MMTF fields as JSON, N, C-alpha, C and O atoms, coordinates in Angstrom:
{
  "mmtfVersion": "1.0.0",
  "mmtfProducer": "UNKNOWN",
  "numBonds": 587,
  "numAtoms": 588,
  "numGroups": 147,
  "numChains": 1,
  "numModels": 1,
  "chainsPerModel": [1],
  "groupsPerChain": [147],
  "chainIdList": ["A"],
  "bondAtomList": [4, 2, 8, 6, 12, 10, 16, 14, 20, 18, 24, 22, 28, 26, 32, 30, 36, 34, 40, 38, 44, 42, 48, 46, 52, 50, 56, 54, 60, 58, 64, 62, 68, 66, 72, 70, 76, 74, 80, 78, 84, 82, 88, 86, 92, 90, 96, 94, 100, 98, 104, 102, 108, 106, 112, 110, 116, 114, 120, 118, 124, 122, 128, 126, 132, 130, 136, 134, 140, 138, 144, 142, 148, 146, 152, 150, 156, 154, 160, 158, 164, 162, 168, 166, 172, 170, 176, 174, 180, 178, 184, 182, 188, 186, 192, 190, 196, 194, 200, 198, 204, 202, 208, 206, 212, 210, 216, 214, 220, 218, 224, 222, 228, 226, 232, 230, 236, 234, 240, 238, 244, 242, 248, 246, 252, 250, 256, 254, 260, 258, 264, 262, 268, 266, 272, 270, 276, 274, 280, 278, 284, 282, 288, 286, 292, 290, 296, 294, 300, 298, 304, 302, 308, 306, 312, 310, 316, 314, 320, 318, 324, 322, 328, 326, 332, 330, 336, 334, 340, 338, 344, 342, 348, 346, 352, 350, 356, 354, 360, 358, 364, 362, 368, 366, 372, 370, 376, 374, 380, 378, 384, 382, 388, 386, 392, 390, 396, 394, 400, 398, 404, 402, 408, 406, 412, 410, 416, 414, 420, 418, 424, 422, 428, 426, 432, 430, 436, 434, 440, 438, 444, 442, 448, 446, 452, 450, 456, 454, 460, 458, 464, 462, 468, 466, 472, 470, 476, 474, 480, 478, 484, 482, 488, 486, 492, 490, 496, 494, 500, 498, 504, 502, 508, 506, 512, 510, 516, 514, 520, 518, 524, 522, 528, 526, 532, 530, 536, 534, 540, 538, 544, 542, 548, 546, 552, 550, 556, 554, 560, 558, 564, 562, 568, 566, 572, 570, 576, 574, 580, 578, 584, 582],
  "bondOrderList": [1, 1, 1, 1, 1, 1, 1, 1, 1, 1, 1, 1, 1, 1, 1, 1, 1, 1, 1, 1, 1, 1, 1, 1, 1, 1, 1, 1, 1, 1, 1, 1, 1, 1, 1, 1, 1, 1, 1, 1, 1, 1, 1, 1, 1, 1, 1, 1, 1, 1, 1, 1, 1, 1, 1, 1, 1, 1, 1, 1, 1, 1, 1, 1, 1, 1, 1, 1, 1, 1, 1, 1, 1, 1, 1, 1, 1, 1, 1, 1, 1, 1, 1, 1, 1, 1, 1, 1, 1, 1, 1, 1, 1, 1, 1, 1, 1, 1, 1, 1, 1, 1, 1, 1, 1, 1, 1, 1, 1, 1, 1, 1, 1, 1, 1, 1, 1, 1, 1, 1, 1, 1, 1, 1, 1, 1, 1, 1, 1, 1, 1, 1, 1, 1, 1, 1, 1, 1, 1, 1, 1, 1, 1, 1, 1, 1],
  "groupList": [{"groupName": "UNK", "atomNameList": ["N", "CA", "C", "O"], "elementList": ["N", "C", "C", "O"], "formalChargeList": [0, 0, 0, 0], "bondAtomList": [1, 0, 2, 1, 3, 2], "bondOrderList": [1, 1, 2], "singleLetterCode": "X", "chemCompType": "L-PEPTIDE LINKING"}],
  "groupTypeList": [0, 0, 0, 0, 0, 0, 0, 0, 0, 0, 0, 0, 0, 0, 0, 0, 0, 0, 0, 0, 0, 0, 0, 0, 0, 0, 0, 0, 0, 0, 0, 0, 0, 0, 0, 0, 0, 0, 0, 0, 0, 0, 0, 0, 0, 0, 0, 0, 0, 0, 0, 0, 0, 0, 0, 0, 0, 0, 0, 0, 0, 0, 0, 0, 0, 0, 0, 0, 0, 0, 0, 0, 0, 0, 0, 0, 0, 0, 0, 0, 0, 0, 0, 0, 0, 0, 0, 0, 0, 0, 0, 0, 0, 0, 0, 0, 0, 0, 0, 0, 0, 0, 0, 0, 0, 0, 0, 0, 0, 0, 0, 0, 0, 0, 0, 0, 0, 0, 0, 0, 0, 0, 0, 0, 0, 0, 0, 0, 0, 0, 0, 0, 0, 0, 0, 0, 0, 0, 0, 0, 0, 0, 0, 0, 0, 0, 0],
  "groupIdList": [1, 2, 3, 4, 5, 6, 7, 8, 9, 10, 11, 12, 13, 14, 15, 16, 17, 18, 19, 20, 21, 22, 23, 24, 25, 26, 27, 28, 29, 30, 31, 32, 33, 34, 35, 36, 37, 38, 39, 40, 41, 42, 43, 44, 45, 46, 47, 48, 49, 50, 51, 52, 53, 54, 55, 56, 57, 58, 59, 60, 61, 62, 63, 64, 65, 66, 67, 68, 69, 70, 71, 72, 73, 74, 75, 76, 77, 78, 79, 80, 81, 82, 83, 84, 85, 86, 87, 88, 89, 90, 91, 92, 93, 94, 95, 96, 97, 98, 99, 100, 101, 102, 103, 104, 105, 106, 107, 108, 109, 110, 111, 112, 113, 114, 115, 116, 117, 118, 119, 120, 121, 122, 123, 124, 125, 126, 127, 128, 129, 130, 131, 132, 133, 134, 135, 136, 137, 138, 139, 140, 141, 142, 143, 144, 145, 146, 147],
  "secStructList": [7, 7, 7, 2, 2, 2, 2, 6, 7, 3, 3, 3, 3, 3, 3, 7, 6, 6, 1, 7, 3, 3, 3, 3, 3, 3, 7, 6, 6, 7, 5, 2, 2, 2, 2, 2, 2, 2, 2, 2, 2, 6, 7, 7, 4, 4, 4, 4, 4, 4, 7, 7, 1, 7, 4, 4, 4, 3, 3, 3, 3, 3, 6, 6, 3, 3, 3, 7, 6, 6, 7, 5, 6, 4, 4, 4, 6, 7, 7, 6, 6, 1, 3, 3, 3, 3, 3, 3, 3, 3, 7, 1, 7, 7, 7, 7, 5, 7, 6, 6, 1, 1, 5, 7, 6, 6, 6, 7, 7, 7, 7, 1, 7, 7, 7, 7, 7, 7, 2, 2, 2, 2, 2, 2, 2, 2, 2, 2, 2, 6, 7, 1, 1, 7, 7, 7, 2, 2, 2, 2, 2, 2, 2, 2, 2, 2, 7],
  "xCoordList": [-14.003, -12.772, -12.552, -13.492, -11.297, -10.99, -10.902, -10.333, -11.464, -11.326, -10.026, -9.406, -9.616, -8.396, -8.514, -7.532, -9.702, -9.933, -9.695, -9.165, -10.078, -9.863, -8.383, -8.006, -7.532, -6.098, -5.461, -4.331, -6.184, -5.671, -6.015, -5.666, -6.69, -7.016, -6.619, -6.62, -6.286, -5.922, -6.839, -6.94, -7.5, -8.39, -7.608, -7.06, -7.565, -6.884, -7.869, -8.708, -7.77, -8.492, -7.434, -6.595, -7.477, -6.495, -7.055, -8.204, -6.216, -6.616, -5.731, -4.505, -6.362, -5.628, -5.361, -5.974, -4.457, -4.156, -5.414, -5.568, -6.304, -7.561, -8.501, -9.477, -8.207, -9.068, -10.037, -10.71, -10.125, -11.01, -10.474, -9.262, -11.385, -10.969, -11.651, -12.69, -11.044, -11.621, -11.072, -9.883, -11.934, -11.513, -11.181, -11.858, -10.125, -9.68, -9.367, -9.157, -9.335, -8.965, -7.799, -7.826, -6.766, -5.565, -5.14, -5.695, -4.151, -3.532, -2.315, -1.707, -1.942, -0.728, 0.536, 1.556, 0.462, 1.607, 1.733, 2.737, 0.728, 0.774, 1.791, 1.857, 2.576, 3.584, 3.016, 1.921, 3.77, 3.352, 3.186, 2.282, 4.053, 3.944, 2.666, 1.983, 2.34, 1.106, -0.123, -1.058, -0.104, -1.235, -1.395, -2.506, -0.287, -0.331, -0.893, -1.705, -0.456, -0.945, -2.442, -3.193, -2.87, -4.292, -5.162, -6.197, -4.736, -5.507, -5.562, -6.617, -4.439, -4.402, -5.363, -6.096, -5.356, -6.213, -7.683, -8.556, -7.967, -9.345, -9.616, -10.164, -9.226, -9.323, -10.765, -11.668, -10.99, -12.361, -13.035, -12.386, -14.329, -15.115, -15.028, -15.003, -14.982, -14.941, -13.571, -13.414, -12.581, -11.207, -10.736, -9.532, -11.656, -11.271, -10.3, -9.36, -10.518, -9.677, -8.237, -7.325, -8.029, -6.701, -5.993, -4.902, -6.6, -6.043, -4.624, -4.324, -3.755, -2.361, -2.135, -2.966, -1.003, -0.731, -0.143, -0.169, 0.39, 1.061, 1.036, 1.109, 0.935, 0.967, 2.34, 2.464, 3.366, 4.728, 4.967, 5.948, 4.095, 4.287, 3.391, 3.448, 2.569, 1.734, 2.565, 3.233, 2.526, 3.299, 2.386, 1.453, 2.659, 1.917, 2.71, 3.931, 1.993, 2.61, 1.884, 0.659, 2.665, 2.118, 2.912, 4.137, 2.204, 2.809, 3.917, 4.981, 3.651, 4.581, 5.765, 6.663, 5.805, 6.943, 6.472, 5.449, 7.252, 6.957, 7.271, 8.285, 6.391, 6.635, 7.294, 6.752, 8.452, 9.127, 8.411, 7.72, 8.571, 7.818, 7.783, 6.773, 8.854, 8.902, 8.381, 8.339, 7.989, 7.47, 6.07, 5.19, 5.868, 4.546, 3.714, 4.25, 2.423, 1.522, 1.781, 1.679, 2.116, 2.417, 3.618, 3.653, 4.604, 5.805, 5.497, 6.24, 4.404, 4.028, 3.322, 3.111, 2.953, 2.26, 1.016, 0.844, 0.173, -1.06, -2.036, -2.064, -2.841, -3.778, -4.863, -5.524, -5.047, -6.059, -7.477, -7.774, -8.333, -9.731, -10.018, -11.174, -9.008, -9.199, -8.818, -8.033, -9.386, -9.03, -7.845, -7.873, -6.813, -5.616, -5.672, -6.02, -5.333, -5.366, -3.967, -2.998, -3.881, -2.632, -2.939, -4.05, -1.934, -2.076, -1.542, -0.587, -2.162, -1.738, -1.416, -2.282, -0.171, 0.264, 0.969, 1.431, 1.042, 1.783, 3.157, 3.266, 4.194, 5.561, 6.469, 6.396, 7.329, 8.198, 9.213, 9.345, 9.939, 11.008, 10.847, 10.147, 11.503, 11.499, 12.927, 13.865, 13.103, 14.442, 14.91, 14.102, 16.193, 16.748, 16.843, 17.308, 16.403, 16.538, 17.956, 18.638, 18.403, 19.681, 19.375, 18.252, 20.324, 20.125, 19.049, 18.551, 18.68, 17.639, 16.293, 15.341, 16.208, 14.949, 14.691, 13.56, 15.716, 15.573, 16.503, 17.378, 16.314, 17.191, 18.59, 18.772, 19.552, 20.931, 21.154, 21.196, 21.295, 21.415, 22.78, 22.944, 23.771, 25.077, 25.017, 25.813, 24.095, 24.006, 23.152, 23.319, 22.261, 21.344, 20.929, 21.024, 20.471, 19.968, 18.452, 17.856, 17.821, 16.368, 15.743, 16.369, 14.511, 13.775, 13.223, 12.917, 13.096, 12.507, 11.067, 10.513, 10.466, 9.085, 8.263, 8.756, 7.05, 6.224, 4.863, 4.425, 4.215, 2.899, 2.013, 2.351, 0.893, -0.036, -1.227, -1.778, -1.604, -2.787, -3.809, -3.453, -5.058, -6.105, -6.35, -5.894, -7.062, -7.392, -8.161, -7.975, -9.023, -9.794, -8.86, -9.034, -7.868, -6.946, -6.114, -5.857, -5.693, -4.92, -5.774, -5.312, -7.018, -7.928, -8.156, -8.141, -8.368, -8.577, -7.34, -7.463, -6.153, -4.914, -4.738, -4.306, -5.068, -4.975, -5.895, -5.495, -7.138, -8.093, -7.598, -7.669, -7.089, -6.622, -5.434, -5.277, -4.599, -3.428, -3.739, -2.879, -4.954, -5.341, -4.657, -4.428, -4.332, -3.625, -4.606, -5.532, -4.394, -5.221, -4.638, -5.362, -3.327, -2.684, -1.626, -1.285, -1.125, -0.147, 1.162, 1.714, 1.668, 2.886, 4.1, 5.13, 4.008, 5.135, 4.764, 4.055, 5.234, 4.864, 5.226, 4.39, 6.448, 6.897, 6.082, 5.657, 5.864, 5.108, 3.678, 3.151, 3.063, 1.69, 1.58, 0.643, 2.517, 2.492, 2.694, 2.041, 3.585, 3.833, 2.569, 2.163, 1.959, 0.733, -0.341, -1.011, -0.501, -1.527, -1.255, -2.174, -0.015, 0.315, 0.23, -0.012, 0.423, 0.357, -1.068, -1.302, -2.005, -3.403, -4.087, -5.265],
  "yCoordList": [-2.116, -2.757, -3.99, -4.732, -4.207, -5.319, -6.626, -6.68, -7.657, -8.977, -9.61, -9.124, -10.688, -11.384, -11.846, -11.827, -12.257, -12.725, -11.606, -11.868, -10.344, -9.209, -8.958, -8.46, -9.297, -9.076, -10.104, -9.919, -11.184, -12.233, -12.018, -12.842, -10.925, -10.639, -9.207, -8.31, -9.028, -7.708, -7.415, -8.211, -6.278, -5.862, -4.956, -3.934, -5.35, -4.536, -4.094, -4.878, -2.849, -2.346, -2.086, -1.198, -2.865, -2.728, -1.846, -1.994, -0.919, 0.024, -0.187, -0.207, -0.344, -0.445, 0.958, 1.926, 1.065, 2.359, 2.943, 4.163, 2.091, 2.544, 3.185, 3.835, 3.001, 3.536, 2.521, 2.797, 1.347, 0.298, -0.243, -0.371, -0.561, -1.059, -2.383, -2.726, -3.11, -4.355, -4.598, -4.401, -5.024, -5.334, -6.818, -7.672, -7.105, -8.471, -8.607, -7.608, -9.83, -10.124, -11.099, -12.103, -10.795, -11.625, -11.838, -11.243, -12.69, -12.94, -12.021, -11.666, -11.627, -10.829, -11.566, -10.936, -12.895, -13.686, -13.742, -14.233, -13.246, -13.267, -12.247, -11.116, -12.673, -11.803, -11.127, -11.458, -10.188, -9.513, -10.534, -10.406, -11.541, -12.596, -13.407, -13.733, -13.736, -14.48, -13.693, -14.255, -12.387, -11.53, -11.479, -11.612, -11.287, -11.238, -12.535, -12.518, -13.659, -14.957, -15.116, -15.583, -14.727, -14.831, -13.961, -14.41, -12.728, -11.816, -12.367, -12.337, -12.869, -13.432, -14.612, -14.722, -15.497, -16.686, -16.366, -17.161, -15.201, -14.793, -13.427, -12.534, -13.28, -11.996, -11.491, -12.194, -10.273, -9.741, -9.605, -9.335, -9.794, -9.743, -8.402, -8.367, -7.316, -5.998, -5.574, -4.466, -6.444, -6.093, -6.816, -6.874, -7.369, -8.179, -7.466, -8.084, -6.181, -5.439, -5.288, -5.088, -5.382, -5.198, -6.512, -6.508, -7.628, -8.946, -9.087, -8.659, -9.695, -9.912, -11.393, -12.233, -11.707, -13.088, -13.954, -15.181, -13.317, -14.085, -13.314, -12.085, -14.007, -13.304, -12.71, -11.817, -13.205, -12.739, -11.286, -10.683, -10.715, -9.314, -8.353, -7.14, -8.894, -8.032, -7.485, -8.245, -6.179, -5.529, -4.681, -4.05, -4.671, -3.843, -2.59, -2.627, -1.481, -0.223, 0.239, 0.364, 0.492, 0.956, 2.17, 2.122, 3.256, 4.519, 4.948, 5.399, 4.801, 5.27, 4.377, 4.768, 3.187, 2.286, 0.903, 0.392, 0.314, -1.047, -2.008, -1.871, -2.972, -4.012, -5.199, -5.734, -5.604, -6.764, -8.025, -8.02, -9.098, -10.33, -10.934, -11.527, -10.806, -11.471, -10.615, -11.089, -9.39, -8.508, -8.967, -9.093, -9.219, -9.659, -8.461, -7.398, -8.65, -7.593, -7.286, -6.134, -8.308, -8.108, -7.201, -6.43, -7.287, -6.458, -4.979, -4.108, -4.7, -3.308, -2.652, -1.439, -3.442, -2.945, -2.117, -0.975, -2.739, -2.081, -2.008, -2.916, -0.941, -0.811, -1.896, -2.069, -2.626, -3.69, -3.124, -2.049, -3.868, -3.48, -2.413, -2.031, -1.931, -0.899, -1.457, -2.399, -0.859, -1.243, -0.405, 0.823, -1.073, -0.408, -0.384, -1.385, 0.752, 0.915, 0.73, 1.316, -0.092, -0.295, -0.258, -0.571, 0.13, 0.09, -1.238, -1.785, -1.75, -2.991, -2.659, -2.201, -2.89, -2.558, -3.756, -4.661, -3.742, -4.774, -4.201, -3.17, -4.875, -4.43, -5.655, -6.452, -5.787, -6.963, -7.051, -8.105, -5.961, -6.004, -4.884, -3.9, -5.051, -4.036, -3.595, -4.353, -2.369, -1.957, -2.823, -3.227, -3.105, -3.902, -3.06, -1.922, -3.609, -2.858, -2.977, -3.972, -1.948, -2.091, -2.56, -2.986, -2.495, -3.032, -2.292, -2.813, -1.095, -0.317, -0.44, 0.253, -1.334, -1.526, -0.447, -0.294, 0.303, 1.342, 1.028, 0.17, 1.722, 1.562, 2.036, 2.934, 1.448, 1.857, 3.16, 3.145, 4.264, 5.572, 5.811, 6.791, 4.945, 5.112, 4.824, 5.364, 3.992, 3.585, 4.524, 4.568, 5.261, 6.095, 7.315, 7.338, 8.325, 9.522, 9.58, 10.577, 8.516, 8.489, 8.386, 7.889, 8.857, 8.748, 7.337, 6.681, 6.868, 5.544, 5.66, 4.688, 6.803, 7.025, 7.172, 7.713, 6.713, 6.861, 7.405, 7.269, 8.016, 8.588, 8.112, 8.299, 7.502, 7.04, 7.983, 8.378, 8.328, 9.153, 8.358, 7.617, 8.506, 7.854, 8.668, 9.806, 8.093, 8.822, 10.097, 11.131, 10.017, 11.186, 12.291, 13.454, 11.933, 12.929, 13.567, 14.771, 12.771, 13.311, 14.266, 15.345, 13.884, 14.751, 16.056, 17.133, 15.959, 17.145, 18.052, 19.27, 17.455, 18.24, 18.934, 20.085, 18.246, 18.869, 20.081, 21.14, 19.916, 21.035, 22.201, 23.354, 21.891, 22.951, 23.696, 24.897, 22.987, 23.618, 24.183, 24.807, 23.971, 24.465, 23.719, 24.289, 22.463, 21.684, 20.895, 20.269, 20.932, 20.151, 18.758, 17.812, 18.645, 17.348, 17.194, 18.146, 15.992, 15.688, 16.402, 16.228, 17.204, 17.975, 17.216, 17.185, 16.623, 15.887, 15.423, 16.121, 14.257, 13.687, 14.605, 14.868, 15.09, 15.906, 17.199, 17.585, 17.86, 19.103, 18.86, 19.613, 17.819, 17.506, 17.182, 17.629, 16.415, 16.084, 17.32, 17.471, 18.194, 19.419, 20.287, 20.778, 20.472, 21.27, 20.665, 21.381, 19.34, 18.676, 18.848, 19.113, 18.698, 18.777, 20.209, 20.405, 21.199, 22.58, 23.07, 24.01, 22.474, 22.932, 22.439, 22.727],
  "zCoordList": [25.302, 25.688, 24.815, 24.531, 24.388, 23.502, 24.279, 25.37, 23.71, 24.327, 23.85, 22.904, 24.499, 24.096, 22.648, 21.905, 22.25, 20.882, 19.872, 18.793, 20.196, 19.301, 19.062, 18.0, 20.037, 19.904, 18.966, 18.514, 18.676, 17.806, 16.337, 15.493, 16.028, 14.628, 14.273, 15.116, 13.014, 12.496, 11.317, 10.383, 11.366, 10.285, 9.343, 9.754, 8.067, 7.066, 6.001, 5.558, 5.595, 4.429, 3.373, 3.527, 2.297, 1.233, 0.133, -0.284, -0.331, -1.382, -2.597, -2.49, -3.756, -5.016, -5.553, -5.103, -6.504, -7.125, -7.767, -7.831, -8.236, -8.853, -7.835, -8.212, -6.533, -5.481, -4.916, -3.923, -5.531, -5.025, -3.71, -3.531, -2.784, -1.468, -1.144, -1.709, -0.226, 0.268, 1.668, 1.915, 2.578, 3.945, 4.073, 3.501, 4.835, 5.098, 6.581, 7.269, 7.07, 8.452, 8.441, 7.73, 9.239, 9.3, 10.741, 11.665, 10.915, 12.217, 12.36, 11.349, 13.575, 13.758, 13.282, 13.007, 13.188, 12.723, 11.211, 10.695, 10.486, 9.025, 8.518, 8.999, 7.541, 6.944, 5.692, 5.237, 5.153, 3.919, 2.792, 1.966, 2.758, 1.748, 1.945, 0.975, 3.203, 3.5, 3.041, 2.471, 3.299, 2.933, 1.424, 0.911, 0.704, -0.766, -1.331, -2.256, -0.771, -1.243, -0.96, -1.817, 0.24, 0.592, -0.326, -0.818, -0.547, -1.401, -2.824, -3.457, -3.332, -4.684, -4.811, -5.795, -3.805, -3.839, -3.586, -3.933, -2.979, -2.677, -3.298, -2.652, -4.556, -5.252, -5.242, -5.695, -4.729, -4.637, -6.0, -7.01, -6.001, -7.232, -7.942, -9.172, -7.221, -7.853, -8.356, -8.871, -8.213, -8.612, -9.873, -10.125, -10.672, -11.828, -12.767, -13.266, -13.009, -13.951, -13.453, -14.255, -12.154, -11.575, -11.267, -10.697, -11.637, -11.288, -11.826, -12.94, -11.016, -11.408, -11.683, -11.338, -12.308, -12.72, -11.608, -11.698, -10.555, -9.505, -8.187, -8.197, -7.061, -5.77, -5.469, -4.631, -6.15, -5.864, -6.28, -5.846, -7.108, -7.495, -6.702, -6.905, -5.803, -4.965, -3.809, -3.107, -3.612, -2.551, -1.689, -2.186, -0.402, 0.548, 0.866, 1.014, 0.968, 1.382, 2.636, 2.655, 3.688, 4.959, 5.402, 5.511, 5.656, 6.069, 5.117, 5.544, 3.814, 2.791, 2.524, 1.78, 3.103, 2.922, 2.469, 2.926, 1.555, 1.131, 2.279, 2.963, 2.473, 3.47, 2.773, 1.806, 3.258, 2.691, 3.14, 4.159, 2.393, 2.571, 3.949, 4.326, 4.723, 6.02, 7.168, 8.303, 6.915, 7.974, 8.361, 7.509, 9.663, 10.133, 10.585, 10.899, 10.61, 11.083, 12.553, 12.974, 13.334, 14.745, 14.955, 15.913, 14.066, 14.176, 13.947, 14.399, 13.247, 12.963, 14.14, 14.137, 15.148, 16.346, 15.973, 16.401, 15.168, 14.734, 15.901, 16.732, 15.984, 17.101, 17.057, 16.033, 18.165, 18.187, 18.087, 18.609, 17.411, 17.321, 16.271, 16.088, 15.589, 14.557, 13.188, 13.081, 12.155, 10.795, 10.346, 10.426, 9.876, 9.374, 7.856, 7.229, 7.264, 5.818, 5.242, 5.725, 4.206, 3.473, 1.992, 1.566, 1.204, -0.25, -0.752, -0.2, -1.799, -2.438, -3.891, -4.637, -4.286, -5.643, -6.269, -5.573, -7.593, -8.325, -8.661, -9.324, -8.2, -8.464, -8.398, -7.462, -9.414, -9.516, -8.385, -7.763, -8.103, -7.111, -6.096, -6.336, -4.971, -3.925, -3.665, -3.911, -3.166, -2.764, -1.6, -0.764, -1.541, -0.448, 0.81, 0.759, 1.955, 3.204, 3.745, 3.5, 4.489, 5.195, 6.606, 6.875, 7.501, 8.849, 9.632, 10.63, 9.202, 9.886, 9.185, 9.541, 8.172, 7.466, 6.43, 5.969, 6.057, 5.049, 3.892, 4.006, 2.78, 1.634, 1.965, 2.788, 1.341, 1.522, 0.751, -0.479, 1.443, 0.819, 0.187, -0.54, 0.439, -0.18, -1.675, -2.443, -2.087, -3.483, -4.329, -5.547, -3.725, -4.501, -3.707, -2.48, -4.418, -3.742, -3.79, -3.384, -4.285, -4.358, -2.976, -2.04, -2.851, -1.599, -1.452, -2.448, -0.217, -0.009, 0.476, 0.99, 0.327, 0.707, -0.568, -1.558, -0.56, -1.741, -1.347, -0.205, -2.301, -2.091, -3.222, -4.391, -2.9, -3.918, -3.97, -2.943, -5.177, -5.37, -6.159, -7.076, -5.811, -6.581, -7.839, -7.946, -8.783, -10.012, -9.674, -10.316, -8.666, -8.246, -7.758, -8.12, -6.938, -6.407, -7.519, -7.488, -8.495, -9.613, -10.426, -10.797, -10.707, -11.455, -10.705, -11.302, -9.399, -8.581, -8.612, -8.734, -8.502, -8.528, -9.868, -9.916, -10.96, -12.288, -12.378, -12.862, -11.903, -11.937, -11.103, -11.527, -9.892, -8.998, -9.599, -9.381, -10.354, -10.955, -12.334, -12.956, -12.813, -14.128, -15.258, -16.324, -15.043, -16.053, -16.906, -16.389, -18.214, -19.118, -19.34, -19.65, -19.178, -19.343, -18.259, -17.556, -18.143, -17.105, -17.413, -18.499, -16.477, -16.686, -16.174, -16.848, -15.037, -14.461, -13.074, -12.349, -12.702, -11.406, -10.249, -9.383, -10.223, -9.092, -9.001, -7.912, -10.12, -10.121, -9.649, -8.83, -10.161, -9.793, -8.307, -7.646, -7.78, -6.362, -5.495, -4.463, -5.907, -5.144, -5.131, -4.077, -6.284, -6.369, -5.469, -4.724, -5.542, -4.744, -3.245, -2.471, -2.851, -1.425, -0.889, 0.302, -1.742, -1.299, -1.124, -0.364, -1.792, -1.736, -0.49, -0.277]
}
């Protein structure tokens, strides 16, 4: 059973595109911007090759969606006492949310969902599809998802 103190902390496991992971602890009141700043200021030792120049380009992805800077962990209603996994990527800008927190579909036909694959998953998908070189993102993702 969770104690009151457990409800005041959120455990996050952040995954880089390279597949490297690191666990962090935050408050439910911390926003995506707060998390990016904390990670930048406390950059893990094993992530030197992925270091970025500024916390402002660090973005969190949760359940296939980019988290905008003002979104707090508490607003996501994460399960207490469990570690939640999020991806951490470097990206200059984010799509603008509309009133429902999604991209404005009137301006574009692009999807607002993203899927990250680790180098291992891409290599595995290439082998499964019998590809010697990268054919195309969409084809590779389809092959990987069908297997």
